[in-house]
Short mmCIF file of C-alpha atoms in Angstrom, two decimals:
data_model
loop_
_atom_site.label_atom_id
_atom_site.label_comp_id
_atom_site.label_asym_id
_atom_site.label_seq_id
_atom_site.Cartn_x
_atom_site.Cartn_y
_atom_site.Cartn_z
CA UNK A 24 -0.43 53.09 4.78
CA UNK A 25 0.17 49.70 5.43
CA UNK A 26 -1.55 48.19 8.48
CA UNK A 27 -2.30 45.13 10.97
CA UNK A 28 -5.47 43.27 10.74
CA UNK A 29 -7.46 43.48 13.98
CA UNK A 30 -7.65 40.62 16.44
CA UNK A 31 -10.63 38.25 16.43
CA UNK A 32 -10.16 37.21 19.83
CA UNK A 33 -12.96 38.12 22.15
CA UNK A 34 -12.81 39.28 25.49
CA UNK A 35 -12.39 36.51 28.29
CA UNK A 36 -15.21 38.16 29.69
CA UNK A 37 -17.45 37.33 27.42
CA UNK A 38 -17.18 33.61 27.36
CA UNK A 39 -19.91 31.83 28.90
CA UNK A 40 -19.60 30.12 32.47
CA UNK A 41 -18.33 26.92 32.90
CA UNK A 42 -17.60 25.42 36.14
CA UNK A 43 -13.83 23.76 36.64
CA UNK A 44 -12.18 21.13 38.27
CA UNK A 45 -8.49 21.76 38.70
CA UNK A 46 -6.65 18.40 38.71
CA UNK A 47 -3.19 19.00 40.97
CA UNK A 48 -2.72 22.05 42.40
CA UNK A 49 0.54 23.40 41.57
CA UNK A 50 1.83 26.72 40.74
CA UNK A 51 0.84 27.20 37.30
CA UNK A 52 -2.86 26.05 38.06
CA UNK A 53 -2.85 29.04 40.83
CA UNK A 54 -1.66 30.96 37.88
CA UNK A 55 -4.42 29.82 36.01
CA UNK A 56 -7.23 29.75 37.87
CA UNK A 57 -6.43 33.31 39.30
CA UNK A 58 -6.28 34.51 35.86
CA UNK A 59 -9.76 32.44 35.45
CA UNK A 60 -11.36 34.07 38.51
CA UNK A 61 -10.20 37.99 37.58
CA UNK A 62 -11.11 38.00 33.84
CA UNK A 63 -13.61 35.44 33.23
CA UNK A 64 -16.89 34.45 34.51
CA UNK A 65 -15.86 31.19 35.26
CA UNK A 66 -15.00 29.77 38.33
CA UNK A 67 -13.25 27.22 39.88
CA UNK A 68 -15.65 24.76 41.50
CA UNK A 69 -13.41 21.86 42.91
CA UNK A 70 -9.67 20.81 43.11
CA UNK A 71 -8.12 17.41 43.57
CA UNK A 72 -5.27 16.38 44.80
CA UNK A 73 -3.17 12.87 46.20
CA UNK A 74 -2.49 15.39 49.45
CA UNK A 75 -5.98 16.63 51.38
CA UNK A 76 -3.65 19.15 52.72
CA UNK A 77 -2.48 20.70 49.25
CA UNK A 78 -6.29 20.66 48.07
CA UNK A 79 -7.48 22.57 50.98
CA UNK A 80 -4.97 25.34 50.81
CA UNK A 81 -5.78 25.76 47.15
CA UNK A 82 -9.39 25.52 48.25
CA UNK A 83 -8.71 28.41 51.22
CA UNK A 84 -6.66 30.85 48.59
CA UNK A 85 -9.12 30.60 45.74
CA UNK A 86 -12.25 30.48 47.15
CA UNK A 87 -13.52 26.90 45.13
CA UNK A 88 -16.34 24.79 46.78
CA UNK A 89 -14.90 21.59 47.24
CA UNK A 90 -11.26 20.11 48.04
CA UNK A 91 -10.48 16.63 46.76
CA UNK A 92 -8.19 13.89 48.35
CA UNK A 93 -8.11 12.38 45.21
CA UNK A 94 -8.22 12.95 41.35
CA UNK A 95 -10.69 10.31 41.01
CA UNK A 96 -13.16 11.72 43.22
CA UNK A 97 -12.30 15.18 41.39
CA UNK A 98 -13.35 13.54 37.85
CA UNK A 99 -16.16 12.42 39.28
CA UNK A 100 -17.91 15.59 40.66
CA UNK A 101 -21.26 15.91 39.33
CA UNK A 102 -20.66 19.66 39.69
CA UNK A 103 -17.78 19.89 37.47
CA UNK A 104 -18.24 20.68 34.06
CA UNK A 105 -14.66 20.32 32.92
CA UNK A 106 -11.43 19.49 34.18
CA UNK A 107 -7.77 21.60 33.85
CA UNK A 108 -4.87 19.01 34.32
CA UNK A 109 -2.00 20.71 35.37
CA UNK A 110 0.13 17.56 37.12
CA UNK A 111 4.03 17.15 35.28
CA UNK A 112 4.55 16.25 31.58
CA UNK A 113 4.34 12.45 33.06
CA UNK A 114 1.26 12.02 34.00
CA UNK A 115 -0.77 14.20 31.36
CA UNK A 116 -1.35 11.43 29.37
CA UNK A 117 -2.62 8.66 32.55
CA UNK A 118 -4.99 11.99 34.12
CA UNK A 119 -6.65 13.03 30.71
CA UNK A 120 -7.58 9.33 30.19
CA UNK A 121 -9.04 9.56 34.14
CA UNK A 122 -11.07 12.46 33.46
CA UNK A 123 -12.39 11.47 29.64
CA UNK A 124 -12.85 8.14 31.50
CA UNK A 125 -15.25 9.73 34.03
CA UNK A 126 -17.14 11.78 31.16
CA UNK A 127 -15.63 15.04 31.72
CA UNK A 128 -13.85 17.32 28.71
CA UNK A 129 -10.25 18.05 29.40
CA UNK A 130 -7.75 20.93 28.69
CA UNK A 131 -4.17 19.57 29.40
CA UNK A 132 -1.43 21.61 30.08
CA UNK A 133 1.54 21.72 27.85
CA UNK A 134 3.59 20.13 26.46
CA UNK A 135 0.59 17.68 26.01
CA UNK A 136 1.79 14.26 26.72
CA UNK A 137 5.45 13.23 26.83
CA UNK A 138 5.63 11.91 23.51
CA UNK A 139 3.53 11.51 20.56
CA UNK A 140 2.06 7.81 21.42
CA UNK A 141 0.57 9.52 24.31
CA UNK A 142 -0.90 11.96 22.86
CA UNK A 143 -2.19 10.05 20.15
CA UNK A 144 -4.19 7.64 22.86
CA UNK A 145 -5.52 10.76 24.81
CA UNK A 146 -6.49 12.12 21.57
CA UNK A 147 -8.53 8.44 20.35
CA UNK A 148 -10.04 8.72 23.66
CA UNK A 149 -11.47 12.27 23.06
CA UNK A 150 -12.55 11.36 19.80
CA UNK A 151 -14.14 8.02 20.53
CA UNK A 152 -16.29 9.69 23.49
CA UNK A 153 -16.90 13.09 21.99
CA UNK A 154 -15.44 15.01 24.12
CA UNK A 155 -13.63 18.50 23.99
CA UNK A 156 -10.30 17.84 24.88
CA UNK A 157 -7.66 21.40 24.38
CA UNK A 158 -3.61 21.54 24.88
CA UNK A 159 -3.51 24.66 27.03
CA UNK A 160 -0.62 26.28 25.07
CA UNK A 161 -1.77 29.63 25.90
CA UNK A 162 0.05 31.55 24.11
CA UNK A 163 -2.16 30.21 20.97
CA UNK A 164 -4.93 31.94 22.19
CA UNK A 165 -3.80 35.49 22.76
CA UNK A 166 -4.77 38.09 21.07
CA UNK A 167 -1.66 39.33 19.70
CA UNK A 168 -0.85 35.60 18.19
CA UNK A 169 -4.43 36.32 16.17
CA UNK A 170 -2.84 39.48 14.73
CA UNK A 171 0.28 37.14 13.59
CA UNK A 172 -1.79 34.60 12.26
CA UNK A 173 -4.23 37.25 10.46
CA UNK A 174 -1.20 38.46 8.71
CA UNK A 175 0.01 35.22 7.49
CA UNK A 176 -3.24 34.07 6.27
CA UNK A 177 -3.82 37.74 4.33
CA UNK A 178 0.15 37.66 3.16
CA UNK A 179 0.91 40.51 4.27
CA UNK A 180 4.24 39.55 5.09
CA UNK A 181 4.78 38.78 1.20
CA UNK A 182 5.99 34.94 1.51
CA UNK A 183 7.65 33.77 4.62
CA UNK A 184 11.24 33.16 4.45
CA UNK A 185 12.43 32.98 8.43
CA UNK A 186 11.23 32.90 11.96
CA UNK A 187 12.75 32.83 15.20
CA UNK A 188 11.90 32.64 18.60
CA UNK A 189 13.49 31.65 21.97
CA UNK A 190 12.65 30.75 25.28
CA UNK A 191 15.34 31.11 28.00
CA UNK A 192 14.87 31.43 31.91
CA UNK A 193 17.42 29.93 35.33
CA UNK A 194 15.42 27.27 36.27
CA UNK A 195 18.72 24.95 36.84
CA UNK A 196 20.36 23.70 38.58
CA UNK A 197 18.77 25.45 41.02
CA UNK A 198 15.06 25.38 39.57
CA UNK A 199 11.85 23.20 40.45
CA UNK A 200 13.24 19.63 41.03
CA UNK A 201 10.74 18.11 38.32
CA UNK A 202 12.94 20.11 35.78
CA UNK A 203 15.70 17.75 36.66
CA UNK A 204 13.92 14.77 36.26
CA UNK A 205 13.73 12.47 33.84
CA UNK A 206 11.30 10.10 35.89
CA UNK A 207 8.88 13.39 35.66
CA UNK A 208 9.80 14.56 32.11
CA UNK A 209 11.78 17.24 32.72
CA UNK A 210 14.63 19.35 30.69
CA UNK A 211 14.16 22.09 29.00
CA UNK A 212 12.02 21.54 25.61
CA UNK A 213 8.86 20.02 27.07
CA UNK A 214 8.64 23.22 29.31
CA UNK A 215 10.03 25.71 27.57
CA UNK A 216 11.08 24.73 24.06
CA UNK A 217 7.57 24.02 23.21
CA UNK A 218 6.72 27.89 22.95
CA UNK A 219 9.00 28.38 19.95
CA UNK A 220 8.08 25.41 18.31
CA UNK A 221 4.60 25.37 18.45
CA UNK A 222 4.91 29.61 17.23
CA UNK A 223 6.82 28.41 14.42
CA UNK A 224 4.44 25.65 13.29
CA UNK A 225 1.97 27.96 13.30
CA UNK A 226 4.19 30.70 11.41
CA UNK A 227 5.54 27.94 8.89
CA UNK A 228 2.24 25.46 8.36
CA UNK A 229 4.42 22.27 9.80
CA UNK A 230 7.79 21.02 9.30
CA UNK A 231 9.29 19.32 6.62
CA UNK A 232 12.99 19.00 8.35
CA UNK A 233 14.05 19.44 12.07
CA UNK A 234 17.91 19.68 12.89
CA UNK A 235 18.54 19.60 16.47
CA UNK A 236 21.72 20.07 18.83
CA UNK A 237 22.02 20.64 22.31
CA UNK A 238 23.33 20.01 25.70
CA UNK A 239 21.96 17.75 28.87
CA UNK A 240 22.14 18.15 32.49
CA UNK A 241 24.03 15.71 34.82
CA UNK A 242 20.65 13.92 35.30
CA UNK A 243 20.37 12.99 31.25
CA UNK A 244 17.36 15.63 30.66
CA UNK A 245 18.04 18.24 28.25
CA UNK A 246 19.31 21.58 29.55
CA UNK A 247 19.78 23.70 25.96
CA UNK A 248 18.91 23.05 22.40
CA UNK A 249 18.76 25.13 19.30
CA UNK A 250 16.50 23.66 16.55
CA UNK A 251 16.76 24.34 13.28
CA UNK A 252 12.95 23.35 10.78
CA UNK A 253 12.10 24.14 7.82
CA UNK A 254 8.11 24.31 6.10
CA UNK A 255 6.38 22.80 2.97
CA UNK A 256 6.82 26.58 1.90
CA UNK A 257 10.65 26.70 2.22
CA UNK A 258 10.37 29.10 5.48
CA UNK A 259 12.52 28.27 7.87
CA UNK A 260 12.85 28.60 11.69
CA UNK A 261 15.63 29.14 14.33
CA UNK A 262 14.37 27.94 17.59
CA UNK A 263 16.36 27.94 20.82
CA UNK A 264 15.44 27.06 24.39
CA UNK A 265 17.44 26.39 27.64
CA UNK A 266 16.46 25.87 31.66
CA UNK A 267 20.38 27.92 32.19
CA UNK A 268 20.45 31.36 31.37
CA UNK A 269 17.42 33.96 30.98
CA UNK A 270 17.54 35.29 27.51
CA UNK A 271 15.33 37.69 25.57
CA UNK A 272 12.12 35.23 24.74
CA UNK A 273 11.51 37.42 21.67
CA UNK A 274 9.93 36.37 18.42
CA UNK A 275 10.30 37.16 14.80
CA UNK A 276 9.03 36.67 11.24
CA UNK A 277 10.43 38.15 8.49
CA UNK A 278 8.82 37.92 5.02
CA UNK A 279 9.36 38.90 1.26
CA UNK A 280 7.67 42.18 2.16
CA UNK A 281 7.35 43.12 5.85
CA UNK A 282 8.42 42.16 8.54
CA UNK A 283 6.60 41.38 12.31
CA UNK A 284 8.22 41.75 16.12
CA UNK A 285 6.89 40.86 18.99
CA UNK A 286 7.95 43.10 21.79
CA UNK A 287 9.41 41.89 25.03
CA UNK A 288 8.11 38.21 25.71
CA UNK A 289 6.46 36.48 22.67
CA UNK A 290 4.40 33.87 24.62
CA UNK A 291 2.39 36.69 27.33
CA UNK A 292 0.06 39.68 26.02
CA UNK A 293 2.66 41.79 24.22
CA UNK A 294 3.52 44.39 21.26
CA UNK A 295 3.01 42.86 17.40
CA UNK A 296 5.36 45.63 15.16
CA UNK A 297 4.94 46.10 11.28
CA UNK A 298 8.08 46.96 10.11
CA UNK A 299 8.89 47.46 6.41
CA UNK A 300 12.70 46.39 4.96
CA UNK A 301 14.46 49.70 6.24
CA UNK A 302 13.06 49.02 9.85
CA UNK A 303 10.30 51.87 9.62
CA UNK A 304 7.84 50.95 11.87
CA UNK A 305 3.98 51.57 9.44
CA UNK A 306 1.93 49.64 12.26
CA UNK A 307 1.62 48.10 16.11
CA UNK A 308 -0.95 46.22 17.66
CA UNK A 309 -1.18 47.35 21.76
CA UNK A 310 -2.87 44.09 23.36
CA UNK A 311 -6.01 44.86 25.62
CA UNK A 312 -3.83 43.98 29.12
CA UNK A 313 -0.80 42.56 29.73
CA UNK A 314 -1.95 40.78 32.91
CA UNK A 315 -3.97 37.21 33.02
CA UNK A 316 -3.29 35.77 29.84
CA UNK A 317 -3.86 32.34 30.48
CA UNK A 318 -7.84 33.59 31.21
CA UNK A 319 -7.38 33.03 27.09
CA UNK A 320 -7.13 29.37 26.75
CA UNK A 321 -10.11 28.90 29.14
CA UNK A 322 -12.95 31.45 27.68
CA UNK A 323 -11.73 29.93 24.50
CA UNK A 324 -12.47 26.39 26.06
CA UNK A 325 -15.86 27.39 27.51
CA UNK A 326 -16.99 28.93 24.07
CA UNK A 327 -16.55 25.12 22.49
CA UNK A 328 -17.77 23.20 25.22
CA UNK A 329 -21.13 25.51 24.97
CA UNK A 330 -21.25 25.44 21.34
CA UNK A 331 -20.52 21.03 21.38
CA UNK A 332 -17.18 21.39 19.76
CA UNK A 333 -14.93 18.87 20.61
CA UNK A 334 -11.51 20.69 19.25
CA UNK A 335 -9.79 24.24 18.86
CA UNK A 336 -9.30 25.87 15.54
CA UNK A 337 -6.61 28.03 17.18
CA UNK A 338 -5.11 24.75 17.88
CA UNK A 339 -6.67 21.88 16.53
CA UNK A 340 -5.60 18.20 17.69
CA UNK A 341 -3.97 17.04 14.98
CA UNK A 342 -1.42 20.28 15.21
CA UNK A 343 -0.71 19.40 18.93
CA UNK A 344 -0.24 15.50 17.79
CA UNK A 345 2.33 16.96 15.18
CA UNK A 346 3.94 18.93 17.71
CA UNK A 347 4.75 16.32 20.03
CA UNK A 348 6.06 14.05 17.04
CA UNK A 349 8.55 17.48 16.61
CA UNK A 350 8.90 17.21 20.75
CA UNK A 351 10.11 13.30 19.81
CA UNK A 352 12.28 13.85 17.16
CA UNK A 353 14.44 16.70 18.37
CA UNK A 354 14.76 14.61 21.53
CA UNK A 355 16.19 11.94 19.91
CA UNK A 356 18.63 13.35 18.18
CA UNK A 357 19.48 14.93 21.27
CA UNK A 358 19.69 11.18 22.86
CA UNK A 359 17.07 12.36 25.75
CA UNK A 360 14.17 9.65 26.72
CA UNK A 361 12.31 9.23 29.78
CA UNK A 362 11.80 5.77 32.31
CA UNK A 363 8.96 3.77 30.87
CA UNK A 364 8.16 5.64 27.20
CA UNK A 365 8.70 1.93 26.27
#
């Protein structure tokens, strides 16, 4: 009988300890560093923030050391080992430079930058210092992805003709106000169309075409967009995302052989199904937990920064560069840009 490769990821658990800074305390670095705290033996050492206020309640909920009226003073702990940056898409780029600046590795939230330029200079700066510097698109890091990737590099699939993934949840217009924004980077791709691209550069080895259409919001950010690529292999990919309706966020990829689901929500700890051309299911893969998946990302980030890596195989920096040129291109031919990309 046919079956699925085991993952290679470890447990979170066994990372070694790193101590964090968390730069802006917003809701997905609670997210995060609760994940961290339950699942890891990292910890959460000090937070920074522009509000005192905002640090301390962080501080209060989470049980770190030290609260931080500033990121500056946060990137320049002598107790932090590394820093998470999870501020909007805008200001990725201007706090990665801060904390490489200061000596300290980095793992940036996604999307990385807002455009490739950025990314590019964060990713010089890393380079030219020798520092670790991650995009914390977790879903790269999961254990279930592993199982997909396994599969593609044993061709098990036979070879890959489609993919197809979407991302789809209400977040306008009655969503977080940064969505809106173009001063901020919002819309739709950078925060949620990023999940099915990234998948299907993974799935497809890169991109030799990229159609885009779409629709923007009253504010000029992108509200929809269905994306259309196509690999060096001649896979292609069906990618949709939009901040107006909730849809199924599942993910496919069908080969010459088999085929591979992903139950339920393709980004989070989930289901991988084998299924052969008449839909008989020969194989699954049940994930470990289905709760704290971004603990991933950072026990993958710790296990470099002991071992003096400076990038991620599961996503190295060139791949996240490439990405955000994708990011670029389907925005332009959607006629989005943001204040100052110059």
């Amino acid at each position: 009988m046919t079956t699925l490769p085991p993952t290679r990821i470890p447990d979170p658990y066994d990372a070694p300890a790193i101590r964090w800074g968390v730069l802006a305390p917003g809701g997905i670095a609670r997210a995060w560093a609760t994940a961290l705290h339950a699942t890891t033996r990292s910890r959460v050492v000090a937070v920074g923030s522009r509000s005192a206020e905002r640090a301390e309640a962080f501080l209060a909920e989470l049980g770190a050391e030290r609260a931080h009226g500033s990121y500056e003073a946060l990137v320049d702990d002598p107790d932090v080992d590394a820093v998470y940056v999870a501020s909007p898409h805008s200001q990725h780029h201007d706090h990665a430079l801060l904390a490489l600046g200061a000596g300290k590795p980095v793992l940036v939230e996604k999307a990385f930058t807002r455009n490739a330029t950025e990314a590019a200079a964060v990713i010089d700066a890393a380079r030219a210092r020798g520092l670790l510097v991650v995009e914390a698109m977790w879903a790269r890091f999961l254990p279930h992805v592993d199982v997909v990737r396994r599969c593609l590099e044993d061709g098990l699939l036979g070879e890959v003709v489609t993919v197809s993934a979407d991302h789809g949840q209400r977040l306008y217009p009655d969503g977080p106000q940064r969505l809106a924004d173009p001063a901020l980077a919002g819309g739709a791709l950078l925060d949620l169309g990023v999940y099915p691209v990234s998948l299907a550069h993974l799935v497809l080895g890169g991109f030799t075409d990229v159609r885009a259409t779409g629709t923007l919001a009253a504010t000029g950010v992108d509200a929809s967009e269905t994306i259309a690529v196509t690999g060096p292999g001649g896979g292609f990919g069906t990618l949709s995302s939009t901040m107006l309706a909730k849809t199924p966020c599942t993910a496919s990829v069908s080969g010459t052989r088999l085929r591979l689901e992903v139950d339920g929500v393709f980004y989070q700890p989930n289901v991988v199904r084998l299924l052969d051309p008449d839909d008989h299911e020969l194989d699954r893969y049940e994930p470990p937990s289905r709760e704290h998946g971004l603990a991933y990302e950072a026990a993958e980030f710790a296990r470099l920064l002991v071992a003096g890596r400076t990038e991620s195989d599961l996503l190295p920096l060139d791949e996240t560069l490439a990405i955000m040129r994708v990011l670029d291109d389907v925005r332009r031919q959607l006629g989005v840009g943001f204040p100052g990309e110059g």
